[in-house]
JSON list of C-alpha atoms in Angstrom, two decimals:
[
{"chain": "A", "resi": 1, "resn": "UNK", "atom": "CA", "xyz": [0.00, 0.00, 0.00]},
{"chain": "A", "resi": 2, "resn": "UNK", "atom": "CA", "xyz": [1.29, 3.59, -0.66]},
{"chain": "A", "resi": 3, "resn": "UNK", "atom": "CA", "xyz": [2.08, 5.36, 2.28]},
{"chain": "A", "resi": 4, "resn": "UNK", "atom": "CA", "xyz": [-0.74, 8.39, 3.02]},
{"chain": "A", "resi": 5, "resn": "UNK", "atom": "CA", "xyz": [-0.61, 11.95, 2.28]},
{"chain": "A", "resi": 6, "resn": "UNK", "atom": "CA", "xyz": [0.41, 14.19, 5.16]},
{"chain": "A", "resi": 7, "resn": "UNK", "atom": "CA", "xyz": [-2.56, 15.00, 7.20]},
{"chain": "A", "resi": 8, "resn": "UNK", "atom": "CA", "xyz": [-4.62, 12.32, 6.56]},
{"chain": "A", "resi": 9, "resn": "UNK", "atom": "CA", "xyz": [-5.95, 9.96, 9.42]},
{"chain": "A", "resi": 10, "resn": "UNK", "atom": "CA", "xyz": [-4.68, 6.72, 10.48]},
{"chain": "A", "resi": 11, "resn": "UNK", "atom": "CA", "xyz": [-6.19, 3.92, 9.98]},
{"chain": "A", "resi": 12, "resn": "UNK", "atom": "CA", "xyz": [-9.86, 2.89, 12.01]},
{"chain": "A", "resi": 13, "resn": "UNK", "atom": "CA", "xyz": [-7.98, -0.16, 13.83]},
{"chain": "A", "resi": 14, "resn": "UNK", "atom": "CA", "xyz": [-5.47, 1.89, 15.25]},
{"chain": "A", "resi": 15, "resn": "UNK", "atom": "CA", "xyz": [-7.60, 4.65, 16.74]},
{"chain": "A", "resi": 16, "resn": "UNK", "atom": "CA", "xyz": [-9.64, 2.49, 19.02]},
{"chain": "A", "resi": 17, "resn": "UNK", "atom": "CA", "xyz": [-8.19, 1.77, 22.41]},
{"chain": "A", "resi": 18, "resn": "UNK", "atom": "CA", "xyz": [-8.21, -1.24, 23.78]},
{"chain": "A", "resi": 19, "resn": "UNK", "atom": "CA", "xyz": [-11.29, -1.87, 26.50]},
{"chain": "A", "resi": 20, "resn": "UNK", "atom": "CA", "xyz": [-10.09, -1.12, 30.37]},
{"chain": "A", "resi": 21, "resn": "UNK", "atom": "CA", "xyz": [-10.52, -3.37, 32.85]},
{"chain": "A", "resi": 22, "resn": "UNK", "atom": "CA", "xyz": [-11.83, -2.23, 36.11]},
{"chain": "A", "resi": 23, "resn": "UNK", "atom": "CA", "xyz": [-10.02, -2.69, 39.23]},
{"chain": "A", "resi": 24, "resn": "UNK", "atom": "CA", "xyz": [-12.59, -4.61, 40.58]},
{"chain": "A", "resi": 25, "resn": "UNK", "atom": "CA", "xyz": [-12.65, -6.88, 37.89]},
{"chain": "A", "resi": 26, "resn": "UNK", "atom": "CA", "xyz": [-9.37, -7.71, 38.05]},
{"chain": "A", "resi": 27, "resn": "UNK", "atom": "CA", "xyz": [-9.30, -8.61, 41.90]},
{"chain": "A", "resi": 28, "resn": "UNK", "atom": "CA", "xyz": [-12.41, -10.25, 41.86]},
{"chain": "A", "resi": 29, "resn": "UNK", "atom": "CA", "xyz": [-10.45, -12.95, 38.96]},
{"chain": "A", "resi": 30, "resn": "UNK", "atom": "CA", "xyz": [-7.79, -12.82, 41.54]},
{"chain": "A", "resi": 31, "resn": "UNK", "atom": "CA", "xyz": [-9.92, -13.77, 44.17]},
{"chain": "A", "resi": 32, "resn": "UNK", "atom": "CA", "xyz": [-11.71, -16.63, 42.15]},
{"chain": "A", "resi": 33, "resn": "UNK", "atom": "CA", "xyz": [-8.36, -18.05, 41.36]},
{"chain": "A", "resi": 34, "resn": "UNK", "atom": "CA", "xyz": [-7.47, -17.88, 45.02]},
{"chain": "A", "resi": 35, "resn": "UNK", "atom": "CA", "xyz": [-10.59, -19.72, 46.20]},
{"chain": "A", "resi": 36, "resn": "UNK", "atom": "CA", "xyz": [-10.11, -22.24, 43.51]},
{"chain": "A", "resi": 37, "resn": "UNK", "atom": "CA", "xyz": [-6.66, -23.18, 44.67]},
{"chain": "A", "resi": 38, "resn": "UNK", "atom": "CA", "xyz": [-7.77, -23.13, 48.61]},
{"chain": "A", "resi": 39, "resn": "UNK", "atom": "CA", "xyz": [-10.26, -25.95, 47.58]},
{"chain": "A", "resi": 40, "resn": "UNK", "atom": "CA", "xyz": [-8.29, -27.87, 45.56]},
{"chain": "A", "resi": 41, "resn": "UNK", "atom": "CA", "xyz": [-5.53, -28.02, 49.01]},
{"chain": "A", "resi": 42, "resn": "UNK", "atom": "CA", "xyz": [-8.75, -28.24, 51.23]},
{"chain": "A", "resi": 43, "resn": "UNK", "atom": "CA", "xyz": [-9.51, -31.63, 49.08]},
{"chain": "A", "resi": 44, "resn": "UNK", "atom": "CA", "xyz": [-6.34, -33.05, 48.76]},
{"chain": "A", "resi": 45, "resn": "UNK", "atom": "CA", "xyz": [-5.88, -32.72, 52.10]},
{"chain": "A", "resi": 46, "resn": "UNK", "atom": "CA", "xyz": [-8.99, -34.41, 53.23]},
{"chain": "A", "resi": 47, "resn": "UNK", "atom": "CA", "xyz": [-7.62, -37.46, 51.54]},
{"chain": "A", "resi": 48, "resn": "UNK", "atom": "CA", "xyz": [-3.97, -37.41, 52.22]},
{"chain": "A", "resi": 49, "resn": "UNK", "atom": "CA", "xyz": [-4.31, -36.94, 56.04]},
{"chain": "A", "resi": 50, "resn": "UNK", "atom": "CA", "xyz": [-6.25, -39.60, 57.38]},
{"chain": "A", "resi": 51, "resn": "UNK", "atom": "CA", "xyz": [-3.63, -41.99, 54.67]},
{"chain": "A", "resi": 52, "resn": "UNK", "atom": "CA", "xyz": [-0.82, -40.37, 56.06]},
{"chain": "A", "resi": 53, "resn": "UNK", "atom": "CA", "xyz": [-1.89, -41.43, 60.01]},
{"chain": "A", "resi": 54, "resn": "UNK", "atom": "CA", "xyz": [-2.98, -44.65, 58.64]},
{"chain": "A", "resi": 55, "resn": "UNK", "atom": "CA", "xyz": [0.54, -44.79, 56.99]},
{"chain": "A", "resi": 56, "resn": "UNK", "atom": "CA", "xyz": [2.40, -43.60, 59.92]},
{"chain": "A", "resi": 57, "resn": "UNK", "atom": "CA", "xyz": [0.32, -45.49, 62.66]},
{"chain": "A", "resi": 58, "resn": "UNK", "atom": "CA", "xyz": [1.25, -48.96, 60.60]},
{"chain": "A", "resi": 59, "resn": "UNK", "atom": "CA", "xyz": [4.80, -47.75, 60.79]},
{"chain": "A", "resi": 60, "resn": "UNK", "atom": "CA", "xyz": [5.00, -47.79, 64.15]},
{"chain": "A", "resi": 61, "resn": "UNK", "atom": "CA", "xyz": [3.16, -51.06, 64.97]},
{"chain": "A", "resi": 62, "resn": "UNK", "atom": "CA", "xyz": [6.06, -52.88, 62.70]},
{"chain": "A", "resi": 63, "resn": "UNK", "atom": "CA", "xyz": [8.62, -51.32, 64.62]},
{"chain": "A", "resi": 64, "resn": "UNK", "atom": "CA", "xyz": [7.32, -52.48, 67.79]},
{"chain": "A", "resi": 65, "resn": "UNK", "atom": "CA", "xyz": [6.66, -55.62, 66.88]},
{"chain": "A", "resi": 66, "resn": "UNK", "atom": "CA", "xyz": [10.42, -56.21, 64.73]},
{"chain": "A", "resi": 67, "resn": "UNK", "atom": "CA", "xyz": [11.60, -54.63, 68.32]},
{"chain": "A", "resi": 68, "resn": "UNK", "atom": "CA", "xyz": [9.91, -57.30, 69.85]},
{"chain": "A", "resi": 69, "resn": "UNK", "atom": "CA", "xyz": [11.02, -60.00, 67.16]},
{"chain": "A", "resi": 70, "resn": "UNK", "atom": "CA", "xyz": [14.67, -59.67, 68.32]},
{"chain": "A", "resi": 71, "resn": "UNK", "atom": "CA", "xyz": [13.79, -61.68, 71.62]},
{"chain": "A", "resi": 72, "resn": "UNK", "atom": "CA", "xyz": [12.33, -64.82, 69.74]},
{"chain": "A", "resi": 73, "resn": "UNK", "atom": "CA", "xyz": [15.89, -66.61, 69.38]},
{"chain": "A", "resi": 74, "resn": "UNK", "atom": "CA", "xyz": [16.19, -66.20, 73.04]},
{"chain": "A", "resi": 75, "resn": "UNK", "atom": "CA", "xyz": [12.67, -67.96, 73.68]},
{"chain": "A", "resi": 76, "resn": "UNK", "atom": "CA", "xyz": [13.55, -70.77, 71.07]},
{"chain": "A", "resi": 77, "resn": "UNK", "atom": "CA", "xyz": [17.22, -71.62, 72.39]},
{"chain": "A", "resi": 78, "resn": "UNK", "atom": "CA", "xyz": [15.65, -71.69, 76.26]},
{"chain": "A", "resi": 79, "resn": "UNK", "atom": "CA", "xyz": [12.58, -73.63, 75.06]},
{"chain": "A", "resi": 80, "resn": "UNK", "atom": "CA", "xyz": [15.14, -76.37, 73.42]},
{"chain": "A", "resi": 81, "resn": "UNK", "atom": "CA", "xyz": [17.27, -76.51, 76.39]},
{"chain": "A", "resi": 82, "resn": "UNK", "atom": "CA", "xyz": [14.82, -76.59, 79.10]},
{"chain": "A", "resi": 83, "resn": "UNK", "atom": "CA", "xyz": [12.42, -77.97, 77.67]},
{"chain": "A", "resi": 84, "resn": "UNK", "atom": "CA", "xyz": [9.82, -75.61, 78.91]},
{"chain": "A", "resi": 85, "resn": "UNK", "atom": "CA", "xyz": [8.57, -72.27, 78.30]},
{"chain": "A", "resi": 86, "resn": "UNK", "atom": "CA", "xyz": [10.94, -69.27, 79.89]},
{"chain": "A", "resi": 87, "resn": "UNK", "atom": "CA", "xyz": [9.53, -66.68, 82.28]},
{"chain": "A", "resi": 88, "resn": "UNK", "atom": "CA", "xyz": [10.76, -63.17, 82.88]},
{"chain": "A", "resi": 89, "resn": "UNK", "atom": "CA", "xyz": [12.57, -64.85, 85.80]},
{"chain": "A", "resi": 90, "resn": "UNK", "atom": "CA", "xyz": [14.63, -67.13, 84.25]},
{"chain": "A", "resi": 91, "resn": "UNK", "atom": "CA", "xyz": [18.44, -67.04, 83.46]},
{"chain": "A", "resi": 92, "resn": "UNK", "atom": "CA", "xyz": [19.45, -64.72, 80.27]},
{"chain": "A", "resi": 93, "resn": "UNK", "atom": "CA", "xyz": [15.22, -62.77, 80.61]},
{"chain": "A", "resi": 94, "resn": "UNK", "atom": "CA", "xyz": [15.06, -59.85, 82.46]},
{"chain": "A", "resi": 95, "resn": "UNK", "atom": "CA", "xyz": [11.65, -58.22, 84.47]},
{"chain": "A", "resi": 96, "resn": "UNK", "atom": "CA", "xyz": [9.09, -56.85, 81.83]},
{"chain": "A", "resi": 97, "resn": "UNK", "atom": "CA", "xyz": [9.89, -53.10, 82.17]},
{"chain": "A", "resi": 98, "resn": "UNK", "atom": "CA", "xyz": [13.15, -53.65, 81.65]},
{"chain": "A", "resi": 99, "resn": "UNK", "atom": "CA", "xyz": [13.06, -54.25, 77.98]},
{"chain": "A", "resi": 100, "resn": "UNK", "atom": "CA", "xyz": [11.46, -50.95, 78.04]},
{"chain": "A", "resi": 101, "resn": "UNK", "atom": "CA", "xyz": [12.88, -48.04, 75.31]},
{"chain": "A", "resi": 102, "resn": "UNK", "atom": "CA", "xyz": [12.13, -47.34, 71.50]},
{"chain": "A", "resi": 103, "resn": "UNK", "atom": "CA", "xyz": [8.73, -49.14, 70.80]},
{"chain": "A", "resi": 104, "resn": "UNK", "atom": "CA", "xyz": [8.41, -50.87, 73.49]},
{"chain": "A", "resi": 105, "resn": "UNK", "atom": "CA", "xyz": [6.97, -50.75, 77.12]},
{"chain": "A", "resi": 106, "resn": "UNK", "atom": "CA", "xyz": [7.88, -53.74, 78.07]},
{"chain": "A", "resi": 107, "resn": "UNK", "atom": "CA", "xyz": [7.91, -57.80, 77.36]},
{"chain": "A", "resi": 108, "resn": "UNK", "atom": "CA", "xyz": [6.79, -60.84, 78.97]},
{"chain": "A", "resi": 109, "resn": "UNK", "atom": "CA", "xyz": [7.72, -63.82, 78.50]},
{"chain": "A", "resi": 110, "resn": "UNK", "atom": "CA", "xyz": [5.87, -67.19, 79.12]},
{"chain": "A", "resi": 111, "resn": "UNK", "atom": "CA", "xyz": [2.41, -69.48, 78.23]},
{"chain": "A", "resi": 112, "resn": "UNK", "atom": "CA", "xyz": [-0.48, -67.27, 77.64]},
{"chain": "A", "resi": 113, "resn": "UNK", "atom": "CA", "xyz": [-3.91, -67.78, 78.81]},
{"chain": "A", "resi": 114, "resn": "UNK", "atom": "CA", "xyz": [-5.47, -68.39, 75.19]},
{"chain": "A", "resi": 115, "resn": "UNK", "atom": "CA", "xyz": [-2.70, -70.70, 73.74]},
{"chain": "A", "resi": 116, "resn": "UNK", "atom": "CA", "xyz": [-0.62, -73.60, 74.99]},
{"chain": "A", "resi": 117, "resn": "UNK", "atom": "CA", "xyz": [2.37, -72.00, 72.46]},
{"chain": "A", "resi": 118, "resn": "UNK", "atom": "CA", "xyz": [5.47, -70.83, 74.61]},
{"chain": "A", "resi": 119, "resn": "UNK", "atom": "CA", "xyz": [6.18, -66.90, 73.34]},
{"chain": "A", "resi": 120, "resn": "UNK", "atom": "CA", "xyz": [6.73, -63.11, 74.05]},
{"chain": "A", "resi": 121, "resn": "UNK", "atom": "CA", "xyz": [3.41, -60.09, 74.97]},
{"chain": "A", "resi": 122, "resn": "UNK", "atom": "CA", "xyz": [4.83, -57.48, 73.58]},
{"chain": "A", "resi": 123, "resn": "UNK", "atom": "CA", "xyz": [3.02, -53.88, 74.54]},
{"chain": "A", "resi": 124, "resn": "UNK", "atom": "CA", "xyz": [3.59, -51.57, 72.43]},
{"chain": "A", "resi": 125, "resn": "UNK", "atom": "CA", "xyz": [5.06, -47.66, 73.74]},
{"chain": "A", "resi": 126, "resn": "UNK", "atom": "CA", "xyz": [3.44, -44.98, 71.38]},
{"chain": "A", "resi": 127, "resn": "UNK", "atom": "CA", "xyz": [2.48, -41.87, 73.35]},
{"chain": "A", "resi": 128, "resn": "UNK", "atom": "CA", "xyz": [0.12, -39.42, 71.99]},
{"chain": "A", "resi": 129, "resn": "UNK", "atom": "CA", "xyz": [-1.28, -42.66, 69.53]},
{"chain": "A", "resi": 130, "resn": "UNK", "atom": "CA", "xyz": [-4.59, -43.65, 71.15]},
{"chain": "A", "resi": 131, "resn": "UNK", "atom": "CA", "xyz": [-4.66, -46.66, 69.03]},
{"chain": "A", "resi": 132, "resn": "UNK", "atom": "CA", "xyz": [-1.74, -48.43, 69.65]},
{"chain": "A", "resi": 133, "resn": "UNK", "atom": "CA", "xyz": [-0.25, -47.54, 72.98]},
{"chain": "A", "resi": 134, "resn": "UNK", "atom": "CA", "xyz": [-0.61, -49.62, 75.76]},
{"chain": "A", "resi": 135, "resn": "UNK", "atom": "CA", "xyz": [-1.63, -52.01, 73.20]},
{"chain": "A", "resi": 136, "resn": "UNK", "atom": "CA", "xyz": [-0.28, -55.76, 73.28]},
{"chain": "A", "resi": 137, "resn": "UNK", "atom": "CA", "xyz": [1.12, -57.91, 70.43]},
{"chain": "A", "resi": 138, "resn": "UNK", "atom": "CA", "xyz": [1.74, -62.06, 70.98]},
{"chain": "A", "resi": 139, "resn": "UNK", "atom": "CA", "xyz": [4.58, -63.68, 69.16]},
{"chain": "A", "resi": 140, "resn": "UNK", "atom": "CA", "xyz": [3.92, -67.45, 70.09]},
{"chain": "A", "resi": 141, "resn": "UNK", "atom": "CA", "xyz": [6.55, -70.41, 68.90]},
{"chain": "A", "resi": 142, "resn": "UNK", "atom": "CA", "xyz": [4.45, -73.56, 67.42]},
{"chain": "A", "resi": 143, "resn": "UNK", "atom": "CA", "xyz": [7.50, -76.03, 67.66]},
{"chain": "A", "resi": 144, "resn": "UNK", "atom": "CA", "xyz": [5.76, -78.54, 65.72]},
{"chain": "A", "resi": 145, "resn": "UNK", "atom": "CA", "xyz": [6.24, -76.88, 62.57]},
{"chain": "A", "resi": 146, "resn": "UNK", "atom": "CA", "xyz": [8.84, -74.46, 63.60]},
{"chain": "A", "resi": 147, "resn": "UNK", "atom": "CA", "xyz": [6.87, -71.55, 62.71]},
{"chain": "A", "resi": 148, "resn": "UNK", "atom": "CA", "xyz": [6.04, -68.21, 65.22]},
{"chain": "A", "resi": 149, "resn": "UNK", "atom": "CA", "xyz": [2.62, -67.09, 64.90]},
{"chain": "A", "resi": 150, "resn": "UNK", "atom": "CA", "xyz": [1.71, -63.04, 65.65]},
{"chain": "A", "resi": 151, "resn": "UNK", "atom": "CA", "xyz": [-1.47, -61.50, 66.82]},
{"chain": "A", "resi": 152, "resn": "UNK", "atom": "CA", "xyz": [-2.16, -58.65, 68.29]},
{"chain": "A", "resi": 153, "resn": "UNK", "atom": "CA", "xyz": [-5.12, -56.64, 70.77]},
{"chain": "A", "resi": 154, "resn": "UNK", "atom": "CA", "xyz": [-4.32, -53.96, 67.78]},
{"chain": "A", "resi": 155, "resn": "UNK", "atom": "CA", "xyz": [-7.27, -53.71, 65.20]},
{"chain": "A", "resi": 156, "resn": "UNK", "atom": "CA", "xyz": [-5.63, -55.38, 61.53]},
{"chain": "A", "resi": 157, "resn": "UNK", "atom": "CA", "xyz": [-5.62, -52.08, 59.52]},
{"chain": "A", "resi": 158, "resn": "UNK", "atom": "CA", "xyz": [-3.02, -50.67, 61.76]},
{"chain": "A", "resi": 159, "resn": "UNK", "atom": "CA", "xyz": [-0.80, -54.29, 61.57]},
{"chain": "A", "resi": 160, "resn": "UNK", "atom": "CA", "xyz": [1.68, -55.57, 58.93]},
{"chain": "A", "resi": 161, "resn": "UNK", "atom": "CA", "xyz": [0.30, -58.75, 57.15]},
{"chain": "A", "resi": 162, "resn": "UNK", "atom": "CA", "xyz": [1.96, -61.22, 58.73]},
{"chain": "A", "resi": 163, "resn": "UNK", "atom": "CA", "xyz": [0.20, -60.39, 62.08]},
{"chain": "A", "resi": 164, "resn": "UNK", "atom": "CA", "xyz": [-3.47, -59.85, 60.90]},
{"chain": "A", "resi": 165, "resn": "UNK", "atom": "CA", "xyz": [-6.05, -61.85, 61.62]}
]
């Protein structure tokens, strides 16, 4: 195109301004955006919590009871020498509160009321965890098939497989 005379207008496109946004407009977007992104945390949040305490209240169940594991040679060994079940006061156990520390409040050792099985009662130390402090878990020694069998006072969603059920 050949450039215009002097004097003449430019062209219609160029003369219009582009539309102005109010202030209000623009913080009300803001605000929108805002909210948006405070529900989206507020939902994720909702579910990653309560998985989070299930995650970390599972956590410390296994440590207890893998705390607790470490005695089981110790039951085996006196069970196979003796020929009986071994008792806190026995050579090479130590009182209950003794094995105190960590996960642990303490451990007894012996034949438990519901089971003819010789084996450890674990309770489990987790202050300010409503659900598993104070709680017991039962590693019993079935000699017949070599095998140690855990259960636990603890409801199963808070356990590790093996001890379920």
């Amino acid at each position: 195109t050949p450039p215009l005379p002097p004097g003449s207008a430019a062209p219609i496109a160029a003369q219009v301004a582009p539309p102005r946004r109010s202030g209000c407009v623009l913080a009300a977007i803001v605000c929108a955006g805002g909210l948006f992104l405070v529900m989206v945390v507020g939902i994720l949040a909702a579910i990653a919590l309560p998985s989070y305490q299930q995650y970390t209240t599972r956590s410390r169940a296994a440590a207890a009871i893998a705390e607790a594991r470490a005695h089981q040679p110790a039951v085996t060994t006196f069970l196979e020498r003796e020929g009986r079940c071994p008792g806190n006061d026995d050579a090479g156990f130590a009182a209950a509160d003794s094995y105190a520390g960590g996960a642990l409040k303490s451990i007894r050792f012996g034949q438990f009321d519901e089971s003819e099985l010789c084996g450890l009662e674990a309770m489990i130390h987790a202050p300010g965890n409503e659900t598993l402090d104070g709680q017991a878990v039962w590693l019993e020694y079935n000699p017949a098939v070599d095998t140690w069998l855990c259960s636990s006072a603890v409801e199963d969603r808070h356990l590790p497989h093996e001890c379920r059920g």
